């Protein structure tokens, strides 16, 4: 069998991205395979946040809305994120959470398709995506329809206003063909909304090339914006003039500081803003996105595939009792591998105790994420060899590993 330890050392030595790990503050001895859930802390973030707090807020006070251009940060972040997802700079804005952006864009899409009420998605989609549709359903505005991944195209009909899918599935890593499904939805007269939470910064995304209408995505996963970082939203330029969203807050007004009694939408994606932008969160996100932009999507994608292919082979060789549920073809999956095991929760806890951090997704999935900016091949090999040892020693059976924490 391949000597995976030696192979990992060889791949690390040849890795053009190896130098970027130093741009993150990761403790020695931690193999962090959960950057798909919460990205690591960029080295530059603490100082930047201290500067925003002490200088821009502490000294600049309210003047910093202008002098430090706080007011322009949502748009600035949008233009920085855009090239990572194949969008124009004026088509993306950073705001709110993914959930809130879903609400705004689902409602906007429904308003653009009068006479149609169905929002089509897949069962097992990320919970918040499905719940947000239910919220609109309870308001009498939407009707939720779910169809399995392979049946989703056939479930498109004249009632469907919006096809809403998560590009890379959070649990399995399976990736939809964005261009093909977008085209199918358009043929049926429906609009399309892609959730890029597990895509942005990890896999190739070409929203413009696919003809996508709307997208949302997450700031705290592969974009390394920090816990609860602002999310982003994309609207294709051709839809800007017709875009109407129900969270018509003052920051989405054409002239917020005119203090008019009546709402008038700001141009373009600016009208997706609702309340005052979170400047600390946006400042941290800016550092994370800037790093991704500097490394470049092409290099990130290439390394992501190498990492997951290496791990898949090593797992198959050394830990065959864990069943891989992610697609075999790296071009058909996100930057993760998911494994099914009856005791996945306990295995995950035992791994974490050994400072190999992956995560668990109910009911029985162990998920290993490969954030290519800072994960090494040695990290991946450690995950595999520690798993082998945890299984052989029976260490996973320790009672404390069966106790469930609030966040899993
Ligand atoms: C992480 C994630 C979210 C997160 O939504 P928030 O409102 O930002 O908490 C939404 N959708 C998907 C698919 C995700 O992976």
CSV table of C-alpha atoms and ligand atoms in Angstrom, one decimal:
chain,number,residue,atom,x,y,z
A,1,UNK,CA,0.0,0.0,0.0
A,2,UNK,CA,1.1,3.6,-0.6
A,3,UNK,CA,3.1,5.0,2.3
A,4,UNK,CA,0.7,7.9,3.0
A,5,UNK,CA,2.9,9.6,5.6
A,6,UNK,CA,5.7,9.9,3.1
A,7,UNK,CA,3.3,10.9,0.4
A,8,UNK,CA,1.9,13.7,2.6
A,9,UNK,CA,5.4,15.0,3.3
A,10,UNK,CA,6.1,15.0,-0.4
A,11,UNK,CA,2.9,16.8,-1.3
A,12,UNK,CA,3.4,19.4,1.5
A,13,UNK,CA,7.0,20.1,0.3
A,14,UNK,CA,5.7,20.7,-3.3
A,15,UNK,CA,2.6,22.7,-2.2
A,16,UNK,CA,2.7,26.2,-3.6
A,17,UNK,CA,0.1,27.3,-1.0
A,18,UNK,CA,2.0,26.0,2.0
A,19,UNK,CA,3.3,29.5,2.8
A,20,UNK,CA,-0.2,30.8,3.4
A,21,UNK,CA,-0.7,28.8,6.5
A,22,UNK,CA,1.5,31.3,8.4
A,23,UNK,CA,-1.2,33.9,7.5
A,24,UNK,CA,-3.6,32.2,9.9
A,25,UNK,CA,-3.3,31.9,13.7
A,26,UNK,CA,-3.6,28.1,14.2
A,27,UNK,CA,-2.1,26.5,17.3
A,28,UNK,CA,0.8,24.1,16.6
A,29,UNK,CA,-0.5,20.6,16.9
A,30,UNK,CA,-4.1,21.4,15.7
A,31,UNK,CA,-5.2,19.8,12.5
A,32,UNK,CA,-8.2,22.0,11.6
A,33,UNK,CA,-10.5,20.1,9.3
A,34,UNK,CA,-13.6,22.2,10.1
A,35,UNK,CA,-13.0,25.4,8.1
A,36,UNK,CA,-16.1,24.6,6.2
A,37,UNK,CA,-18.0,25.3,9.4
A,38,UNK,CA,-16.0,28.2,10.9
A,39,UNK,CA,-12.9,29.4,9.0
A,40,UNK,CA,-9.7,29.8,10.9
A,41,UNK,CA,-8.5,33.2,12.3
A,42,UNK,CA,-6.4,35.2,9.8
A,43,UNK,CA,-3.2,36.5,11.4
A,44,UNK,CA,-4.1,40.1,10.4
A,45,UNK,CA,-7.6,40.1,11.9
A,46,UNK,CA,-6.9,40.9,15.5
A,47,UNK,CA,-4.7,43.9,14.8
A,48,UNK,CA,-7.2,45.2,12.1
A,49,UNK,CA,-10.1,44.9,14.6
A,50,UNK,CA,-8.1,46.6,17.3
A,51,UNK,CA,-7.4,49.5,14.8
A,52,UNK,CA,-11.0,49.8,13.8
A,53,UNK,CA,-12.1,49.8,17.5
A,54,UNK,CA,-9.4,52.1,18.8
A,55,UNK,CA,-8.8,54.5,15.9
A,56,UNK,CA,-11.9,54.5,13.7
A,57,UNK,CA,-14.4,54.1,16.5
A,58,UNK,CA,-12.5,55.5,19.5
A,59,UNK,CA,-10.9,58.5,17.9
A,60,UNK,CA,-12.8,59.0,14.7
A,61,UNK,CA,-16.2,58.5,16.4
A,62,UNK,CA,-19.2,59.1,14.2
A,63,UNK,CA,-17.1,60.8,11.6
A,64,UNK,CA,-15.7,57.4,10.6
A,65,UNK,CA,-18.9,56.7,8.7
A,66,UNK,CA,-17.4,59.1,6.2
A,67,UNK,CA,-13.7,59.4,6.9
A,68,UNK,CA,-13.1,55.6,7.2
A,69,UNK,CA,-15.9,54.9,4.6
A,70,UNK,CA,-17.8,52.6,7.0
A,71,UNK,CA,-20.9,53.4,5.0
A,72,UNK,CA,-19.4,51.9,1.8
A,73,UNK,CA,-18.1,48.7,3.4
A,74,UNK,CA,-21.1,46.5,2.3
A,75,UNK,CA,-20.5,47.4,-1.3
A,76,UNK,CA,-16.7,47.2,-1.0
A,77,UNK,CA,-17.0,43.7,0.4
A,78,UNK,CA,-19.4,42.8,-2.5
A,79,UNK,CA,-16.8,43.9,-5.1
A,80,UNK,CA,-14.2,41.9,-3.3
A,81,UNK,CA,-16.3,38.7,-3.1
A,82,UNK,CA,-17.7,39.0,-6.7
A,83,UNK,CA,-14.6,37.6,-8.6
A,84,UNK,CA,-14.6,34.6,-6.3
A,85,UNK,CA,-18.1,33.6,-7.5
A,86,UNK,CA,-18.1,34.7,-11.1
A,87,UNK,CA,-20.1,37.9,-10.6
A,88,UNK,CA,-19.8,41.5,-11.5
A,89,UNK,CA,-18.7,43.8,-8.6
A,90,UNK,CA,-21.9,45.7,-8.6
A,91,UNK,CA,-24.0,42.5,-8.4
A,92,UNK,CA,-22.9,41.5,-4.9
A,93,UNK,CA,-23.3,43.1,-1.4
A,94,UNK,CA,-22.3,42.0,2.1
A,95,UNK,CA,-25.2,42.1,4.6
A,96,UNK,CA,-27.1,40.3,7.3
A,97,UNK,CA,-27.0,36.5,7.7
A,98,UNK,CA,-27.6,33.9,5.0
A,99,UNK,CA,-31.0,33.3,6.5
A,100,UNK,CA,-32.1,36.9,6.3
A,101,UNK,CA,-30.7,37.2,2.7
A,102,UNK,CA,-32.7,34.1,1.7
A,103,UNK,CA,-35.8,35.7,3.0
A,104,UNK,CA,-35.2,38.9,1.1
A,105,UNK,CA,-34.4,37.2,-2.2
A,106,UNK,CA,-37.1,34.5,-2.0
A,107,UNK,CA,-39.7,37.2,-1.5
A,108,UNK,CA,-38.2,39.3,-4.3
A,109,UNK,CA,-38.3,36.3,-6.6
A,110,UNK,CA,-41.9,35.6,-5.8
A,111,UNK,CA,-42.8,39.2,-6.5
A,112,UNK,CA,-41.2,38.9,-9.9
A,113,UNK,CA,-43.3,35.8,-10.8
A,114,UNK,CA,-46.9,36.9,-10.1
A,115,UNK,CA,-49.3,33.9,-10.4
A,116,UNK,CA,-46.7,31.4,-9.3
A,117,UNK,CA,-46.1,30.6,-5.7
A,118,UNK,CA,-44.0,27.5,-5.5
A,119,UNK,CA,-40.5,27.6,-4.2
A,120,UNK,CA,-38.8,24.3,-5.2
A,121,UNK,CA,-36.0,22.8,-3.3
A,122,UNK,CA,-34.7,19.4,-2.1
A,123,UNK,CA,-35.5,17.6,1.1
A,124,UNK,CA,-32.3,17.5,3.3
A,125,UNK,CA,-31.3,21.0,2.1
A,126,UNK,CA,-29.6,23.0,4.8
A,127,UNK,CA,-32.3,23.6,7.5
A,128,UNK,CA,-32.5,27.3,7.4
A,129,UNK,CA,-33.0,27.4,3.7
A,130,UNK,CA,-36.1,25.2,4.1
A,131,UNK,CA,-37.3,27.0,7.2
A,132,UNK,CA,-37.2,30.4,5.5
A,133,UNK,CA,-39.5,29.2,2.8
A,134,UNK,CA,-41.8,27.9,5.5
A,135,UNK,CA,-41.8,31.4,7.1
A,136,UNK,CA,-43.0,32.9,3.8
A,137,UNK,CA,-45.5,30.1,3.4
A,138,UNK,CA,-47.0,30.9,6.8
A,139,UNK,CA,-47.4,34.5,5.5
A,140,UNK,CA,-49.4,33.1,2.6
A,141,UNK,CA,-46.7,34.2,0.1
A,142,UNK,CA,-45.1,31.0,-0.9
A,143,UNK,CA,-45.8,27.3,-1.3
A,144,UNK,CA,-42.9,24.9,-0.5
A,145,UNK,CA,-42.3,22.0,-2.8
A,146,UNK,CA,-39.5,19.4,-2.2
A,147,UNK,CA,-38.1,17.0,-4.7
A,148,UNK,CA,-35.0,14.7,-4.4
A,149,UNK,CA,-31.8,15.7,-6.2
A,150,UNK,CA,-32.4,13.6,-9.2
A,151,UNK,CA,-36.1,14.5,-9.5
A,152,UNK,CA,-35.7,18.3,-9.0
A,153,UNK,CA,-35.6,19.1,-12.7
A,154,UNK,CA,-38.7,17.1,-13.4
A,155,UNK,CA,-40.5,18.9,-10.6
A,156,UNK,CA,-40.3,22.2,-12.4
A,157,UNK,CA,-43.6,23.3,-13.8
A,158,UNK,CA,-45.8,26.4,-14.4
A,159,UNK,CA,-46.3,26.9,-10.7
A,160,UNK,CA,-42.7,27.2,-9.8
A,161,UNK,CA,-41.6,30.8,-9.2
A,162,UNK,CA,-38.2,29.9,-7.8
A,163,UNK,CA,-35.8,27.0,-7.8
A,164,UNK,CA,-33.7,27.4,-4.6
A,165,UNK,CA,-30.8,25.0,-4.1
A,166,UNK,CA,-27.6,24.8,-2.1
A,167,UNK,CA,-24.8,24.3,-4.7
A,168,UNK,CA,-22.6,22.1,-2.4
A,169,UNK,CA,-24.6,20.0,0.0
A,170,UNK,CA,-23.4,20.7,3.6
A,171,UNK,CA,-23.7,17.0,4.7
A,172,UNK,CA,-22.5,15.0,1.7
A,173,UNK,CA,-20.5,17.6,-0.2
A,174,UNK,CA,-22.4,16.7,-3.4
A,175,UNK,CA,-22.4,19.5,-5.9
A,176,UNK,CA,-25.2,20.4,-8.3
A,177,UNK,CA,-24.6,21.3,-12.0
A,178,UNK,CA,-25.3,25.0,-11.6
A,179,UNK,CA,-25.4,25.9,-15.3
A,180,UNK,CA,-27.6,22.9,-16.3
A,181,UNK,CA,-30.2,23.4,-13.6
A,182,UNK,CA,-30.3,27.1,-14.0
A,183,UNK,CA,-31.1,26.6,-17.7
A,184,UNK,CA,-33.8,24.0,-16.9
A,185,UNK,CA,-35.4,26.4,-14.4
A,186,UNK,CA,-35.4,29.2,-16.9
A,187,UNK,CA,-37.0,27.0,-19.6
A,188,UNK,CA,-39.8,26.4,-17.1
A,189,UNK,CA,-40.1,30.1,-16.5
A,190,UNK,CA,-38.7,30.0,-13.0
A,191,UNK,CA,-36.0,32.0,-11.4
A,192,UNK,CA,-33.0,30.4,-9.6
A,193,UNK,CA,-31.4,31.1,-6.2
A,194,UNK,CA,-28.1,29.4,-5.3
A,195,UNK,CA,-26.9,29.1,-1.8
A,196,UNK,CA,-23.1,29.2,-2.0
A,197,UNK,CA,-22.4,28.8,1.7
A,198,UNK,CA,-20.2,25.8,1.1
A,199,UNK,CA,-18.9,27.0,-2.3
A,200,UNK,CA,-17.5,30.5,-2.0
A,201,UNK,CA,-13.8,30.3,-1.5
A,202,UNK,CA,-13.7,26.5,-2.1
A,203,UNK,CA,-15.0,25.4,-5.5
A,204,UNK,CA,-15.2,27.1,-8.9
A,205,UNK,CA,-18.4,29.2,-9.1
A,206,UNK,CA,-19.4,31.1,-12.2
A,207,UNK,CA,-22.8,32.8,-11.5
A,208,UNK,CA,-22.7,35.0,-14.6
A,209,UNK,CA,-21.6,32.1,-16.8
A,210,UNK,CA,-24.4,29.9,-15.5
A,211,UNK,CA,-27.0,32.7,-16.0
A,212,UNK,CA,-27.9,32.5,-12.3
A,213,UNK,CA,-30.5,35.0,-11.0
A,214,UNK,CA,-29.8,35.1,-7.3
A,215,UNK,CA,-27.3,33.8,-4.8
A,216,UNK,CA,-26.5,34.0,-1.1
A,217,UNK,CA,-23.4,32.8,0.7
A,218,UNK,CA,-21.7,32.7,4.0
A,219,UNK,CA,-18.9,34.9,5.4
A,220,UNK,CA,-17.6,32.7,8.2
A,221,UNK,CA,-16.9,29.4,6.4
A,222,UNK,CA,-14.3,29.4,3.6
A,223,UNK,CA,-14.1,33.2,3.6
A,224,UNK,CA,-12.7,33.3,7.2
A,225,UNK,CA,-14.8,36.3,8.3
A,226,UNK,CA,-15.2,35.1,11.9
A,227,UNK,CA,-18.1,33.7,14.0
A,228,UNK,CA,-21.4,35.2,12.7
A,229,UNK,CA,-19.6,37.2,10.0
A,230,UNK,CA,-21.9,39.1,7.6
A,231,UNK,CA,-23.2,37.0,4.6
A,232,UNK,CA,-23.4,38.1,1.0
A,233,UNK,CA,-26.1,38.3,-1.6
A,234,UNK,CA,-26.0,38.4,-5.4
A,235,UNK,CA,-28.5,39.6,-7.9
A,236,UNK,CA,-27.9,39.4,-11.7
A,237,UNK,CA,-27.7,42.9,-13.1
A,238,UNK,CA,-30.6,42.3,-15.5
A,239,UNK,CA,-32.9,41.9,-12.5
A,240,UNK,CA,-31.8,45.0,-10.6
A,241,UNK,CA,-34.5,47.4,-11.7
A,242,UNK,CA,-37.3,45.0,-10.9
A,243,UNK,CA,-35.9,43.9,-7.6
A,244,UNK,CA,-38.2,44.6,-4.6
A,245,UNK,CA,-37.5,43.1,-1.2
A,246,UNK,CA,-39.8,43.3,1.8
A,247,UNK,CA,-37.2,44.3,4.4
A,248,UNK,CA,-37.3,47.9,3.3
A,249,UNK,CA,-35.0,49.4,5.9
A,250,UNK,CA,-33.5,52.8,5.8
A,251,UNK,CA,-30.1,51.6,4.6
A,252,UNK,CA,-31.6,50.3,1.4
A,253,UNK,CA,-33.2,53.7,0.7
A,254,UNK,CA,-32.0,55.7,-2.2
A,255,UNK,CA,-31.3,58.7,0.2
A,256,UNK,CA,-31.1,57.3,3.8
A,257,UNK,CA,-30.1,60.6,5.2
A,258,UNK,CA,-32.9,62.6,3.6
A,259,UNK,CA,-35.1,61.0,6.4
A,260,UNK,CA,-38.2,60.9,4.1
A,261,UNK,CA,-41.4,59.4,5.3
A,262,UNK,CA,-41.6,57.2,2.2
A,263,UNK,CA,-39.4,54.4,1.1
A,264,UNK,CA,-37.6,54.6,-2.3
A,265,UNK,CA,-35.2,51.8,-3.2
A,266,UNK,CA,-31.6,52.5,-3.6
A,267,UNK,CA,-30.2,51.5,-7.0
A,268,UNK,CA,-29.1,47.9,-7.7
A,269,UNK,CA,-28.1,45.6,-4.9
A,270,UNK,CA,-27.8,48.5,-2.5
A,271,UNK,CA,-31.5,48.0,-1.9
A,272,UNK,CA,-30.8,44.7,-0.2
A,273,UNK,CA,-29.4,46.6,2.8
A,274,UNK,CA,-31.8,46.8,5.7
A,275,UNK,CA,-30.4,48.2,8.9
A,276,UNK,CA,-27.0,49.7,9.9
A,277,UNK,CA,-24.1,47.6,8.6
A,278,UNK,CA,-22.0,45.7,11.3
A,279,UNK,CA,-18.7,47.5,10.9
A,280,UNK,CA,-16.6,45.2,13.1
A,281,UNK,CA,-17.9,42.1,11.4
A,282,UNK,CA,-17.4,43.6,7.9
A,283,UNK,CA,-13.9,44.7,8.9
A,284,UNK,CA,-13.0,41.1,9.9
A,285,UNK,CA,-14.6,39.7,6.8
A,286,UNK,CA,-12.6,42.1,4.6
A,287,UNK,CA,-9.3,40.5,5.9
A,288,UNK,CA,-10.6,37.0,5.2
A,289,UNK,CA,-11.8,37.8,1.7
A,290,UNK,CA,-8.7,39.6,0.9
A,291,UNK,CA,-6.6,36.5,1.7
A,292,UNK,CA,-8.7,34.4,-0.6
A,293,UNK,CA,-8.4,36.9,-3.4
A,294,UNK,CA,-4.6,37.1,-2.9
A,295,UNK,CA,-4.2,33.3,-3.0
A,296,UNK,CA,-6.6,33.1,-6.0
A,297,UNK,CA,-9.5,30.7,-6.7
A,298,UNK,CA,-7.7,28.6,-9.2
A,299,UNK,CA,-4.9,27.7,-6.8
A,300,UNK,CA,-7.4,27.2,-3.9
A,301,UNK,CA,-9.5,24.8,-6.0
A,302,UNK,CA,-6.5,22.8,-7.3
A,303,UNK,CA,-5.3,22.3,-3.7
A,304,UNK,CA,-8.7,21.5,-2.4
A,305,UNK,CA,-9.1,18.7,-4.9
A,306,UNK,CA,-5.6,17.3,-4.1
A,307,UNK,CA,-6.3,17.4,-0.3
A,308,UNK,CA,-9.6,15.6,-0.6
A,309,UNK,CA,-8.2,13.0,-3.1
A,310,UNK,CA,-5.3,12.3,-0.9
A,311,UNK,CA,-7.5,11.8,2.1
A,312,UNK,CA,-10.0,9.7,0.2
A,313,UNK,CA,-7.3,7.3,-0.8
A,314,UNK,CA,-5.7,7.2,2.6
A,315,UNK,CA,-9.1,6.6,4.3
A,316,UNK,CA,-10.0,3.8,1.9
A,317,UNK,CA,-6.7,2.2,2.5
A,318,UNK,CA,-6.5,2.5,6.3
A,319,UNK,CA,-10.1,3.1,7.6
A,320,UNK,CA,-12.3,1.1,5.2
A,321,UNK,CA,-15.1,0.7,7.8
A,322,UNK,CA,-16.0,4.3,7.4
A,323,UNK,CA,-18.2,4.7,4.4
A,324,UNK,CA,-17.6,7.7,2.2
A,325,UNK,CA,-20.9,9.3,1.1
A,326,UNK,CA,-19.3,12.1,-0.9
A,327,UNK,CA,-19.2,11.8,-4.7
A,328,UNK,CA,-16.1,10.0,-5.9
A,329,UNK,CA,-15.3,12.5,-8.6
A,330,UNK,CA,-13.6,15.6,-7.0
A,331,UNK,CA,-15.2,17.8,-9.7
A,332,UNK,CA,-18.6,16.7,-8.4
A,333,UNK,CA,-18.1,17.6,-4.7
A,334,UNK,CA,-17.2,20.5,-2.5
A,335,UNK,CA,-14.1,20.8,-0.4
A,336,UNK,CA,-15.0,18.1,2.1
A,337,UNK,CA,-15.4,14.4,2.6
A,338,UNK,CA,-18.2,12.9,4.6
A,339,UNK,CA,-18.2,9.4,6.2
A,340,UNK,CA,-21.0,7.4,7.7
A,341,UNK,CA,-20.5,5.4,10.8
A,342,UNK,CA,-22.9,4.3,13.6
A,343,UNK,CA,-20.6,6.0,16.1
A,344,UNK,CA,-19.6,9.0,14.1
A,345,UNK,CA,-20.4,11.3,17.0
A,346,UNK,CA,-18.1,9.5,19.4
A,347,UNK,CA,-15.3,9.1,16.8
A,348,UNK,CA,-15.5,12.9,16.1
A,349,UNK,CA,-15.2,13.6,19.9
A,350,UNK,CA,-12.2,11.3,20.2
A,351,UNK,CA,-10.6,12.9,17.2
A,352,UNK,CA,-11.1,16.4,18.7
A,353,UNK,CA,-9.5,15.2,22.0
A,354,UNK,CA,-6.5,14.4,19.9
A,355,UNK,CA,-6.6,17.9,18.4
A,356,UNK,CA,-7.8,16.8,15.0
A,357,UNK,CA,-10.9,18.9,14.5
A,358,UNK,CA,-13.6,17.7,12.2
A,359,UNK,CA,-17.3,17.8,12.8
A,360,UNK,CA,-20.4,15.6,13.1
A,361,UNK,CA,-23.7,16.0,11.3
A,362,UNK,CA,-26.7,14.1,12.6
A,363,UNK,CA,-27.5,11.3,12.6
A,364,UNK,CA,-24.3,9.5,11.7
A,365,UNK,CA,-21.9,11.6,9.5
A,366,UNK,CA,-18.3,12.5,10.3
A,367,UNK,CA,-17.3,15.5,8.1
A,368,UNK,CA,-13.8,16.4,7.2
A,369,UNK,CA,-13.4,19.8,5.6
A,370,UNK,CA,-10.4,20.9,3.6
A,371,UNK,CA,-9.9,24.7,3.7
A,372,UNK,CA,-7.1,24.8,1.1
A,373,UNK,CA,-5.5,28.0,2.4
A,374,UNK,CA,-4.2,26.5,5.6
A,375,UNK,CA,-4.8,22.7,5.7
A,376,UNK,CA,-1.7,20.6,5.0
A,377,UNK,CA,-1.5,17.0,3.7
A,378,UNK,CA,0.1,16.1,7.0
A,379,UNK,CA,-3.1,17.3,8.7
A,380,UNK,CA,-5.1,15.0,6.5
A,381,UNK,CA,-2.8,12.1,7.2
A,382,UNK,CA,-3.0,12.7,10.9
A,383,UNK,CA,-6.8,12.6,10.7
A,384,UNK,CA,-6.6,9.2,9.0
A,385,UNK,CA,-4.0,7.7,11.3
A,386,UNK,CA,-5.6,9.0,14.5
A,387,UNK,CA,-9.0,7.6,13.4
A,388,UNK,CA,-7.3,4.2,12.8
A,389,UNK,CA,-5.8,4.3,16.3
A,390,UNK,CA,-9.1,5.5,17.9
A,391,UNK,CA,-10.9,2.5,16.4
A,392,UNK,CA,-8.2,0.0,17.1
A,393,UNK,CA,-7.8,1.0,20.8
A,394,UNK,CA,-11.6,1.3,21.4
A,395,UNK,CA,-10.9,4.8,22.7
A,396,UNK,CA,-14.1,6.1,21.1
A,397,UNK,CA,-16.1,4.1,23.7
A,398,UNK,CA,-15.1,6.4,26.6
A,399,UNK,CA,-18.4,7.6,28.1
A,400,UNK,CA,-17.5,11.3,27.8
A,401,UNK,CA,-17.4,11.0,24.0
A,402,UNK,CA,-21.0,10.1,23.9
A,403,UNK,CA,-22.2,13.2,25.7
A,404,UNK,CA,-23.8,15.7,23.3
A,405,UNK,CA,-22.9,19.4,23.5
A,406,UNK,CA,-25.4,22.1,22.5
A,407,UNK,CA,-23.5,22.8,19.2
A,408,UNK,CA,-22.4,19.7,17.4
B,1,LIG,C1,-23.8,27.7,6.9
B,1,LIG,C2,-25.0,27.8,6.1
B,1,LIG,C3,-26.0,28.7,6.3
B,1,LIG,C4,-25.9,29.7,7.5
B,1,LIG,O1,-27.0,30.6,7.6
B,1,LIG,P1,-26.9,31.7,8.6
B,1,LIG,O2,-28.2,32.4,8.5
B,1,LIG,O3,-25.7,32.6,8.2
B,1,LIG,O4,-26.6,31.1,10.0
B,1,LIG,C5,-27.1,28.7,5.4
B,1,LIG,N1,-27.2,27.9,4.4
B,1,LIG,C6,-26.3,26.9,4.2
B,1,LIG,C7,-26.4,26.0,3.0
B,1,LIG,C8,-25.2,26.9,5.0
B,1,LIG,O5,-24.2,25.9,4.8
